Amino acid sequence: MASVSYYLRSKVQDKDCTVWLRFRDKGIDLKVPVPYLRCKPKDWKDGKCKIPSKKMSAEDLDTLNVRLLKLEGDILSKFSAEKPDDYIKEWLENVIDPVKALKIEEAYSDEIIVFIDDYIALKRAQNTSESTVKKANVVKNLLIRYIESRRHNRKTFKTLKFKDLDNSFRVDFEKYCNDEHYKISTTYRNLKFVKMVCKVAESFDIEINRHVWGWKFEIEKATKDLPKSIYLTQADLLKIEQTEMPHEYLENAKDWLIIACNCAQRVSDYLRFTSNMIVVDDGGQKYIDFTQQKTKAKMKIPLLKKVQEILDKRDGEFPRRISDVKLNLYIKEVCEIAEINEMIYNGVVKTSVKDGKNITRKVFSEYPKWQLVTSHIGRKSFASNFYEIIPTTYLLNFTGHKTEKQLLNYINKSEVEKAKSTAKFFSNLGY
């Protein structure tokens, strides 16, 4: 019976080295490298990485061990279906690295729209997540609209090639996105994606305009004067807790909102919480033990008092599960009833019709805070409320962020709030 195993050849304990794959079947014993997967020997044991959360890059949705499992399954299923007899080593190398195989066999277009389709095909051949494919399609469709707009304004404009991506293109593209009411941060993310695609295209010997490599995207500087996403303060949460809801579905949503603000998790995780996930240590401390859906990280977070109070009133169970779509609607209603009415300049997503098409954009204006509440506000509220109160290391353990820089994206305190926190800190020290 065919089998796949993994090993490392290097003995240098603290240096990343290529993972090797051993494929065995009756009369077959092949050893080939997996060039895009690497690990340090000190972090390797029994054919896998000892660090469950290790990824190959920050953008990678799957951990190293998950990618090893997926590759093993892919090889075994294709071997069973295709039954390759001749050139078995080439077949195995092509399954391991289909991008390399396609690079040898195909010539790629220098038109960026056409190449993005090729990029998507390459990613699907690598069993990349659908979110990566979705992102590629979003950028491709935006570029198609940009090209159509330029053809309308300039009849000689035909298409967009990689060699056309100079600084003039960037300025023009940013102006187009601004006219279409895209946030600068969204425009920068899309341009960063274009730059990444350029790197892939260059690996296939496609000519890239040299200006691309000088593009920098200082999102923090570009957005420092733009409104930041909001959070619920401790005073807001107290008002919500003390407000009686007129309907059971709103009471259920209110409890989920309080849980969200006291667990620091994404909606895709906390709406899955059940009493079966609660574990107790030798000292009687309760924890919620689960795996984050987005990052696959193993989490074990303390069950805080506010969450326990909700469980106590529900016979030890979490609130009735609802969809995140309904939760987004209901918690706005909950906060409106609780009179979370502070006026804040921020954006609300609205849909308008332009040239017969529905256009969805954020419209910025003064809104009462309850209108700005979404299911993600719990994660932001926890980070903002507890930052500077508990050590950052412990806060990272709760949120699951890898670095403080990632965490700071969730800290939405105003300059006045930060100044007050700083003054209080020094006052407690006796200064």
CSV table of C-alpha atoms in Angstrom, one decimal:
chain,number,residue,atom,x,y,z
A,1,MET,CA,0.0,0.0,0.0
A,2,ALA,CA,1.3,3.4,-0.9
A,3,SER,CA,2.6,5.6,1.9
A,4,VAL,CA,4.1,9.1,2.4
A,5,SER,CA,6.4,10.2,5.1
A,6,TYR,CA,8.5,13.3,5.7
A,7,TYR,CA,12.0,13.9,7.1
A,8,LEU,CA,14.8,16.5,7.3
A,9,ARG,CA,18.3,15.9,6.0
A,10,SER,CA,20.2,18.7,7.6
A,11,LYS,CA,21.7,18.4,11.1
A,12,VAL,CA,22.1,22.1,11.7
A,13,GLN,CA,19.6,22.5,14.5
A,14,ASP,CA,18.8,26.2,14.3
A,15,LYS,CA,18.6,26.7,10.6
A,16,ASP,CA,15.6,26.3,8.3
A,17,CYS,CA,16.0,23.4,5.8
A,18,THR,CA,13.9,21.9,3.1
A,19,VAL,CA,11.4,19.2,4.0
A,20,TRP,CA,12.0,15.9,2.1
A,21,LEU,CA,9.3,13.5,1.2
A,22,ARG,CA,9.6,9.7,1.0
A,23,PHE,CA,7.1,7.9,-1.2
A,24,ARG,CA,6.8,4.1,-1.0
A,25,ASP,CA,4.8,1.5,-2.7
A,26,LYS,CA,5.4,-2.0,-4.0
A,27,GLY,CA,8.7,-1.8,-5.8
A,28,ILE,CA,8.9,2.0,-5.3
A,29,ASP,CA,11.0,4.0,-2.8
A,30,LEU,CA,11.5,7.6,-3.9
A,31,LYS,CA,12.9,10.5,-1.9
A,32,VAL,CA,12.3,14.0,-3.3
A,33,PRO,CA,12.4,17.6,-1.8
A,34,VAL,CA,9.3,19.7,-1.1
A,35,PRO,CA,11.0,23.0,-2.0
A,36,TYR,CA,8.3,25.4,-0.6
A,37,LEU,CA,8.2,23.8,2.9
A,38,ARG,CA,11.0,24.3,5.4
A,39,CYS,CA,11.6,23.7,9.1
A,40,LYS,CA,14.4,23.8,11.7
A,41,PRO,CA,15.6,20.4,12.8
A,42,LYS,CA,15.2,21.5,16.5
A,43,ASP,CA,11.5,22.0,15.8
A,44,TRP,CA,11.0,18.7,14.0
A,45,LYS,CA,10.0,15.3,15.4
A,46,ASP,CA,8.4,12.2,14.1
A,47,GLY,CA,7.8,13.5,10.6
A,48,LYS,CA,6.2,16.8,11.5
A,49,CYS,CA,6.8,20.2,13.1
A,50,LYS,CA,6.6,20.4,16.9
A,51,ILE,CA,5.2,23.9,16.7
A,52,PRO,CA,1.6,23.4,15.7
A,53,SER,CA,1.1,27.1,14.7
A,54,LYS,CA,4.2,27.3,12.4
A,55,LYS,CA,3.4,28.7,8.9
A,56,MET,CA,5.5,29.3,5.9
A,57,SER,CA,4.5,33.0,5.6
A,58,ALA,CA,2.3,35.5,7.4
A,59,GLU,CA,-0.3,35.3,4.6
A,60,ASP,CA,-0.4,31.5,4.7
A,61,LEU,CA,-3.8,30.3,6.1
A,62,ASP,CA,-2.6,26.7,6.7
A,63,THR,CA,0.1,25.7,9.2
A,64,LEU,CA,3.1,23.7,8.1
A,65,ASN,CA,1.6,20.5,9.5
A,66,VAL,CA,-1.7,21.0,7.8
A,67,ARG,CA,0.1,21.5,4.5
A,68,LEU,CA,2.0,18.3,5.0
A,69,LEU,CA,-1.2,16.4,5.6
A,70,LYS,CA,-2.9,18.0,2.6
A,71,LEU,CA,0.0,17.1,0.3
A,72,GLU,CA,0.1,13.6,1.6
A,73,GLY,CA,-3.7,13.2,0.9
A,74,ASP,CA,-3.2,14.8,-2.6
A,75,ILE,CA,-0.4,12.4,-3.5
A,76,LEU,CA,-2.2,9.3,-2.3
A,77,SER,CA,-5.5,10.1,-3.9
A,78,LYS,CA,-3.9,11.0,-7.3
A,79,PHE,CA,-1.7,8.0,-7.2
A,80,SER,CA,-4.8,5.8,-6.7
A,81,ALA,CA,-6.7,7.5,-9.4
A,82,GLU,CA,-4.0,8.0,-12.1
A,83,LYS,CA,-1.9,4.9,-11.4
A,84,PRO,CA,1.2,6.3,-13.0
A,85,ASP,CA,3.6,3.6,-14.2
A,86,ASP,CA,6.2,5.4,-16.3
A,87,TYR,CA,8.2,8.4,-15.2
A,88,ILE,CA,7.0,8.0,-11.6
A,89,LYS,CA,9.6,10.5,-10.2
A,90,GLU,CA,8.5,13.2,-12.6
A,91,TRP,CA,4.9,12.5,-11.8
A,92,LEU,CA,5.6,12.8,-8.1
A,93,GLU,CA,7.6,16.1,-8.5
A,94,ASN,CA,4.7,17.5,-10.6
A,95,VAL,CA,2.2,16.7,-7.9
A,96,ILE,CA,4.4,18.2,-5.2
A,97,ASP,CA,5.2,21.4,-7.2
A,98,PRO,CA,2.6,21.9,-9.9
A,99,VAL,CA,3.7,25.5,-10.3
A,100,LYS,CA,7.2,24.4,-11.5
A,101,ALA,CA,5.6,21.9,-13.8
A,102,LEU,CA,3.3,24.5,-15.4
A,103,LYS,CA,6.2,26.9,-15.7
A,104,ILE,CA,8.1,24.5,-17.8
A,105,GLU,CA,5.1,23.6,-20.0
A,106,GLU,CA,3.3,26.9,-20.5
A,107,ALA,CA,3.9,30.4,-21.7
A,108,TYR,CA,2.0,33.1,-19.8
A,109,SER,CA,0.4,36.3,-21.0
A,110,ASP,CA,2.0,39.7,-20.2
A,111,GLU,CA,-1.5,41.1,-19.8
A,112,ILE,CA,-2.2,41.4,-16.1
A,113,ILE,CA,-5.9,40.5,-16.3
A,114,VAL,CA,-5.2,37.3,-18.2
A,115,PHE,CA,-2.3,36.5,-16.0
A,116,ILE,CA,-4.4,36.8,-12.8
A,117,ASP,CA,-6.5,33.9,-14.2
A,118,ASP,CA,-3.3,31.9,-14.6
A,119,TYR,CA,-2.3,32.8,-11.1
A,120,ILE,CA,-5.7,31.6,-9.8
A,121,ALA,CA,-5.2,28.3,-11.7
A,122,LEU,CA,-1.7,27.9,-10.2
A,123,LYS,CA,-3.1,28.6,-6.7
A,124,ARG,CA,-5.9,26.1,-7.1
A,125,ALA,CA,-3.3,23.5,-8.2
A,126,GLN,CA,-1.6,24.1,-4.9
A,127,ASN,CA,-4.9,23.5,-3.0
A,128,THR,CA,-4.8,27.1,-1.8
A,129,SER,CA,-7.7,28.4,0.3
A,130,GLU,CA,-10.7,29.9,-1.5
A,131,SER,CA,-10.2,33.2,0.3
A,132,THR,CA,-7.0,33.7,-1.7
A,133,VAL,CA,-8.8,32.9,-4.9
A,134,LYS,CA,-11.6,35.3,-3.9
A,135,LYS,CA,-9.1,38.1,-3.2
A,136,ALA,CA,-7.5,37.6,-6.6
A,137,ASN,CA,-10.9,37.8,-8.3
A,138,VAL,CA,-11.8,40.9,-6.4
A,139,VAL,CA,-8.6,42.7,-7.6
A,140,LYS,CA,-9.1,41.3,-11.1
A,141,ASN,CA,-12.6,42.7,-11.4
A,142,LEU,CA,-11.5,46.1,-10.0
A,143,LEU,CA,-8.7,46.2,-12.7
A,144,ILE,CA,-11.3,45.3,-15.4
A,145,ARG,CA,-13.5,48.3,-14.3
A,146,TYR,CA,-10.4,50.5,-14.2
A,147,ILE,CA,-9.5,49.4,-17.8
A,148,GLU,CA,-13.0,50.0,-19.0
A,149,SER,CA,-13.0,53.4,-17.5
A,150,ARG,CA,-9.7,54.3,-19.2
A,151,ARG,CA,-11.0,53.0,-22.6
A,152,HIS,CA,-14.0,55.2,-22.2
A,153,ASN,CA,-11.9,58.3,-21.6
A,154,ARG,CA,-9.1,57.5,-23.9
A,155,LYS,CA,-10.0,55.6,-27.1
A,156,THR,CA,-6.3,54.6,-27.8
A,157,PHE,CA,-6.1,52.7,-24.5
A,158,LYS,CA,-6.3,49.0,-25.3
A,159,THR,CA,-5.2,46.8,-22.4
A,160,LEU,CA,-2.9,46.8,-19.3
A,161,LYS,CA,0.4,44.9,-19.4
A,162,PHE,CA,2.9,44.4,-16.7
A,163,LYS,CA,5.4,46.7,-18.5
A,164,ASP,CA,2.7,49.5,-18.2
A,165,LEU,CA,2.7,49.5,-14.4
A,166,ASP,CA,4.8,52.6,-13.9
A,167,ASN,CA,4.4,55.3,-11.3
A,168,SER,CA,1.9,57.2,-13.6
A,169,PHE,CA,-0.3,54.1,-13.6
A,170,ARG,CA,-0.2,54.0,-9.8
A,171,VAL,CA,-1.2,57.7,-9.5
A,172,ASP,CA,-4.0,57.2,-12.0
A,173,PHE,CA,-5.2,54.0,-10.3
A,174,GLU,CA,-5.3,55.6,-6.9
A,175,LYS,CA,-7.3,58.6,-8.3
A,176,TYR,CA,-9.7,56.2,-9.9
A,177,CYS,CA,-10.2,54.3,-6.6
A,178,ASN,CA,-10.6,57.6,-4.8
A,179,ASP,CA,-13.3,58.7,-7.3
A,180,GLU,CA,-15.0,55.3,-6.7
A,181,HIS,CA,-15.0,56.1,-2.9
A,182,TYR,CA,-12.5,53.3,-1.9
A,183,LYS,CA,-10.7,53.8,1.3
A,184,ILE,CA,-7.0,54.5,0.8
A,185,SER,CA,-6.2,51.4,2.9
A,186,THR,CA,-8.3,49.3,0.6
A,187,THR,CA,-6.5,50.8,-2.5
A,188,TYR,CA,-3.1,50.1,-0.9
A,189,ARG,CA,-4.0,46.5,-0.2
A,190,ASN,CA,-5.1,46.0,-3.8
A,191,LEU,CA,-1.9,47.6,-5.1
A,192,LYS,CA,0.2,45.3,-2.7
A,193,PHE,CA,-1.6,42.4,-4.3
A,194,VAL,CA,-0.7,43.7,-7.8
A,195,LYS,CA,2.9,44.0,-6.7
A,196,MET,CA,2.9,40.4,-5.4
A,197,VAL,CA,1.4,39.1,-8.7
A,198,CYS,CA,4.2,41.0,-10.5
A,199,LYS,CA,6.7,38.9,-8.5
A,200,VAL,CA,5.0,35.7,-9.6
A,201,ALA,CA,4.9,37.0,-13.2
A,202,GLU,CA,8.6,37.8,-13.1
A,203,SER,CA,9.4,34.3,-12.1
A,204,PHE,CA,7.9,33.2,-15.5
A,205,ASP,CA,10.2,35.7,-17.3
A,206,ILE,CA,7.5,38.2,-18.0
A,207,GLU,CA,8.8,41.8,-18.3
A,208,ILE,CA,7.8,44.0,-15.3
A,209,ASN,CA,8.1,47.7,-15.2
A,210,ARG,CA,10.9,48.5,-12.8
A,211,HIS,CA,8.8,51.2,-11.0
A,212,VAL,CA,6.8,48.5,-9.4
A,213,TRP,CA,9.7,47.4,-7.2
A,214,GLY,CA,9.9,50.9,-5.7
A,215,TRP,CA,6.3,51.0,-4.6
A,216,LYS,CA,5.8,51.5,-0.9
A,217,PHE,CA,2.5,51.5,1.0
A,218,GLU,CA,2.7,53.4,4.2
A,219,ILE,CA,-0.9,52.7,5.2
A,220,GLU,CA,-0.5,53.9,8.8
A,221,LYS,CA,0.7,57.3,7.6
A,222,ALA,CA,-1.9,57.5,4.8
A,223,THR,CA,-4.8,56.7,7.2
A,224,LYS,CA,-3.7,58.4,10.5
A,225,ASP,CA,-6.3,61.2,10.0
A,226,LEU,CA,-9.0,58.8,9.0
A,227,PRO,CA,-11.6,57.5,11.5
A,228,LYS,CA,-10.7,54.3,13.3
A,229,SER,CA,-13.1,51.5,14.0
A,230,ILE,CA,-15.0,51.9,17.3
A,231,TYR,CA,-15.3,49.8,20.4
A,232,LEU,CA,-17.6,49.5,23.4
A,233,THR,CA,-16.2,51.0,26.5
A,234,GLN,CA,-16.7,49.5,30.0
A,235,ALA,CA,-19.3,52.2,30.6
A,236,ASP,CA,-21.1,51.1,27.4
A,237,LEU,CA,-21.0,47.5,28.4
A,238,LEU,CA,-22.4,48.3,31.8
A,239,LYS,CA,-25.4,50.1,30.2
A,240,ILE,CA,-26.0,47.2,27.9
A,241,GLU,CA,-25.9,44.6,30.7
A,242,GLN,CA,-28.3,46.6,32.8
A,243,THR,CA,-30.8,47.2,30.0
A,244,GLU,CA,-33.7,44.8,29.8
A,245,MET,CA,-34.5,43.6,26.3
A,246,PRO,CA,-38.1,43.5,25.1
A,247,HIS,CA,-37.7,40.2,23.2
A,248,GLU,CA,-36.0,36.9,23.8
A,249,TYR,CA,-34.0,37.0,20.6
A,250,LEU,CA,-32.5,40.4,21.6
A,251,GLU,CA,-31.7,39.0,25.1
A,252,ASN,CA,-29.9,36.1,23.3
A,253,ALA,CA,-28.0,38.5,21.1
A,254,LYS,CA,-27.1,40.8,24.1
A,255,ASP,CA,-25.6,37.8,25.9
A,256,TRP,CA,-23.5,36.9,22.8
A,257,LEU,CA,-22.3,40.5,22.6
A,258,ILE,CA,-21.2,40.5,26.3
A,259,ILE,CA,-19.4,37.1,25.7
A,260,ALA,CA,-17.7,38.6,22.6
A,261,CYS,CA,-16.4,41.6,24.6
A,262,ASN,CA,-15.1,39.2,27.3
A,263,CYS,CA,-13.4,36.5,25.2
A,264,ALA,CA,-11.5,38.5,22.5
A,265,GLN,CA,-12.4,36.0,19.7
A,266,ARG,CA,-13.6,36.3,16.2
A,267,VAL,CA,-17.3,35.8,15.5
A,268,SER,CA,-16.5,32.6,13.6
A,269,ASP,CA,-15.1,31.2,16.9
A,270,TYR,CA,-17.3,32.5,19.7
A,271,LEU,CA,-20.6,31.6,18.0
A,272,ARG,CA,-19.3,28.0,18.1
A,273,PHE,CA,-18.7,28.0,21.8
A,274,THR,CA,-20.5,25.2,23.7
A,275,SER,CA,-20.3,23.9,27.3
A,276,ASN,CA,-18.3,20.9,26.0
A,277,MET,CA,-15.4,23.3,25.3
A,278,ILE,CA,-15.0,24.3,29.0
A,279,VAL,CA,-12.2,22.5,30.9
A,280,VAL,CA,-11.1,22.9,34.5
A,281,ASP,CA,-7.6,22.8,35.9
A,282,ASP,CA,-6.5,21.4,39.3
A,283,GLY,CA,-7.0,24.7,40.9
A,284,GLY,CA,-10.6,25.0,39.8
A,285,GLN,CA,-10.0,27.6,37.1
A,286,LYS,CA,-12.2,27.2,34.1
A,287,TYR,CA,-11.0,27.7,30.5
A,288,ILE,CA,-12.5,27.6,27.0
A,289,ASP,CA,-10.5,25.1,24.9
A,290,PHE,CA,-10.9,25.4,21.2
A,291,THR,CA,-9.1,25.9,17.8
A,292,GLN,CA,-9.4,29.2,16.0
A,293,GLN,CA,-11.2,28.6,12.7
A,294,LYS,CA,-9.2,31.2,10.7
A,295,THR,CA,-5.7,30.5,12.0
A,296,LYS,CA,-6.1,26.9,13.2
A,297,ALA,CA,-4.3,28.0,16.4
A,298,LYS,CA,-5.0,26.0,19.5
A,299,MET,CA,-6.5,28.3,22.2
A,300,LYS,CA,-7.1,27.9,25.9
A,301,ILE,CA,-8.5,31.1,27.4
A,302,PRO,CA,-9.7,31.8,30.9
A,303,LEU,CA,-13.4,31.9,31.3
A,304,LEU,CA,-14.1,35.3,32.7
A,305,LYS,CA,-16.6,36.3,35.3
A,306,LYS,CA,-19.0,38.0,32.9
A,307,VAL,CA,-19.1,34.9,30.7
A,308,GLN,CA,-19.7,32.7,33.7
A,309,GLU,CA,-22.6,34.9,34.8
A,310,ILE,CA,-24.3,34.3,31.4
A,311,LEU,CA,-23.7,30.6,31.7
A,312,ASP,CA,-25.2,30.5,35.2
A,313,LYS,CA,-28.4,32.1,34.1
A,314,ARG,CA,-28.6,29.6,31.2
A,315,ASP,CA,-28.1,26.4,33.2
A,316,GLY,CA,-24.4,26.2,32.3
A,317,GLU,CA,-25.0,26.6,28.5
A,318,PHE,CA,-24.0,29.3,26.1
A,319,PRO,CA,-26.8,31.3,24.4
A,320,ARG,CA,-28.7,29.9,21.6
A,321,ARG,CA,-26.6,29.9,18.4
A,322,ILE,CA,-27.6,32.2,15.6
A,323,SER,CA,-25.9,33.2,12.3
A,324,ASP,CA,-23.4,36.0,12.3
A,325,VAL,CA,-25.7,37.9,9.8
A,326,LYS,CA,-28.5,37.9,12.3
A,327,LEU,CA,-26.1,38.8,15.1
A,328,ASN,CA,-24.9,41.8,13.3
A,329,LEU,CA,-28.5,43.1,12.9
A,330,TYR,CA,-29.6,42.2,16.4
A,331,ILE,CA,-26.7,43.7,18.4
A,332,LYS,CA,-27.3,47.1,16.6
A,333,GLU,CA,-30.9,46.9,18.0
A,334,VAL,CA,-29.6,45.9,21.4
A,335,CYS,CA,-27.2,48.9,21.5
A,336,GLU,CA,-29.9,51.3,20.3
A,337,ILE,CA,-32.3,50.1,23.1
A,338,ALA,CA,-29.4,50.6,25.6
A,339,GLU,CA,-29.0,54.1,24.2
A,340,ILE,CA,-25.4,53.8,23.0
A,341,ASN,CA,-25.9,57.1,21.2
A,342,GLU,CA,-22.5,58.8,21.2
A,343,MET,CA,-22.1,60.5,17.9
A,344,ILE,CA,-19.0,59.4,16.0
A,345,TYR,CA,-17.6,60.2,12.6
A,346,ASN,CA,-17.1,56.9,10.8
A,347,GLY,CA,-18.3,54.8,7.9
A,348,VAL,CA,-21.5,52.8,7.4
A,349,VAL,CA,-21.7,50.4,4.4
A,350,LYS,CA,-24.4,51.5,2.0
A,351,THR,CA,-25.5,50.3,-1.5
A,352,SER,CA,-26.2,52.7,-4.4
A,353,VAL,CA,-27.0,52.1,-8.0
A,354,LYS,CA,-24.5,53.4,-10.7
A,355,ASP,CA,-24.9,52.7,-14.4
A,356,GLY,CA,-27.4,50.0,-13.5
A,357,LYS,CA,-25.1,48.3,-11.1
A,358,ASN,CA,-25.2,48.0,-7.3
A,359,ILE,CA,-22.2,49.7,-5.8
A,360,THR,CA,-21.4,49.0,-2.1
A,361,ARG,CA,-19.2,51.5,-0.4
A,362,LYS,CA,-18.6,52.9,3.1
A,363,VAL,CA,-20.3,56.3,3.5
A,364,PHE,CA,-18.6,58.5,6.1
A,365,SER,CA,-20.6,60.9,8.3
A,366,GLU,CA,-21.6,61.4,11.9
A,367,TYR,CA,-23.5,58.3,13.2
A,368,PRO,CA,-24.7,57.2,16.7
A,369,LYS,CA,-22.4,54.5,17.9
A,370,TRP,CA,-25.1,51.8,17.9
A,371,GLN,CA,-25.2,52.0,14.1
A,372,LEU,CA,-21.5,51.3,13.9
A,373,VAL,CA,-21.6,48.1,16.0
A,374,THR,CA,-20.8,44.8,14.2
A,375,SER,CA,-20.1,41.3,15.4
A,376,HIS,CA,-16.3,42.0,15.3
A,377,ILE,CA,-16.6,44.8,17.9
A,378,GLY,CA,-16.2,42.3,20.8
A,379,ARG,CA,-12.6,41.5,19.8
A,380,LYS,CA,-11.8,45.2,19.4
A,381,SER,CA,-13.5,46.1,22.7
A,382,PHE,CA,-11.6,43.5,24.6
A,383,ALA,CA,-8.2,44.6,23.2
A,384,SER,CA,-9.0,48.3,23.8
A,385,ASN,CA,-10.5,47.9,27.3
A,386,PHE,CA,-7.7,45.7,28.7
A,387,TYR,CA,-4.7,47.3,26.9
A,388,GLU,CA,-2.5,49.0,29.5
A,389,ILE,CA,-4.4,47.2,32.3
A,390,ILE,CA,-2.9,43.7,31.8
A,391,PRO,CA,0.5,42.9,30.5
A,392,THR,CA,0.6,42.8,26.7
A,393,THR,CA,1.9,39.2,26.8
A,394,TYR,CA,-1.2,38.0,28.5
A,395,LEU,CA,-3.4,40.1,26.2
A,396,LEU,CA,-1.7,38.3,23.2
A,397,ASN,CA,-2.5,35.0,24.8
A,398,PHE,CA,-6.2,35.9,24.8
A,399,THR,CA,-6.5,37.4,21.3
A,400,GLY,CA,-4.1,34.9,19.6
A,401,HIS,CA,-2.1,37.6,17.8
A,402,LYS,CA,1.5,36.7,17.2
A,403,THR,CA,2.9,40.2,17.6
A,404,GLU,CA,2.1,43.4,19.5
A,405,LYS,CA,2.0,45.3,16.2
A,406,GLN,CA,-0.9,43.1,15.1
A,407,LEU,CA,-2.6,43.7,18.4
A,408,LEU,CA,-2.3,47.4,18.1
A,409,ASN,CA,-4.5,47.4,15.0
A,410,TYR,CA,-7.3,46.6,17.5
A,411,ILE,CA,-6.5,49.3,20.0
A,412,ASN,CA,-8.8,52.2,19.2
A,413,LYS,CA,-8.4,54.5,22.1
A,414,SER,CA,-8.4,58.2,21.4
A,415,GLU,CA,-5.5,60.5,22.2
A,416,VAL,CA,-7.4,61.8,25.2
A,417,GLU,CA,-8.1,58.3,26.5
A,418,LYS,CA,-4.4,57.3,26.0
A,419,ALA,CA,-3.3,60.5,27.9
A,420,LYS,CA,-5.7,59.7,30.8
A,421,SER,CA,-4.4,56.1,31.0
A,422,THR,CA,-0.8,57.3,31.0
A,423,ALA,CA,-1.6,59.8,33.8
A,424,LYS,CA,-3.3,57.2,35.9
A,425,PHE,CA,-0.4,54.8,35.4
A,426,PHE,CA,2.2,57.3,36.7
A,427,SER,CA,-0.2,58.3,39.5
A,428,ASN,CA,-0.3,54.7,40.7
A,429,LEU,CA,3.5,54.7,40.8
A,430,GLY,CA,3.4,57.8,43.1
A,431,TYR,CA,4.6,60.4,40.5
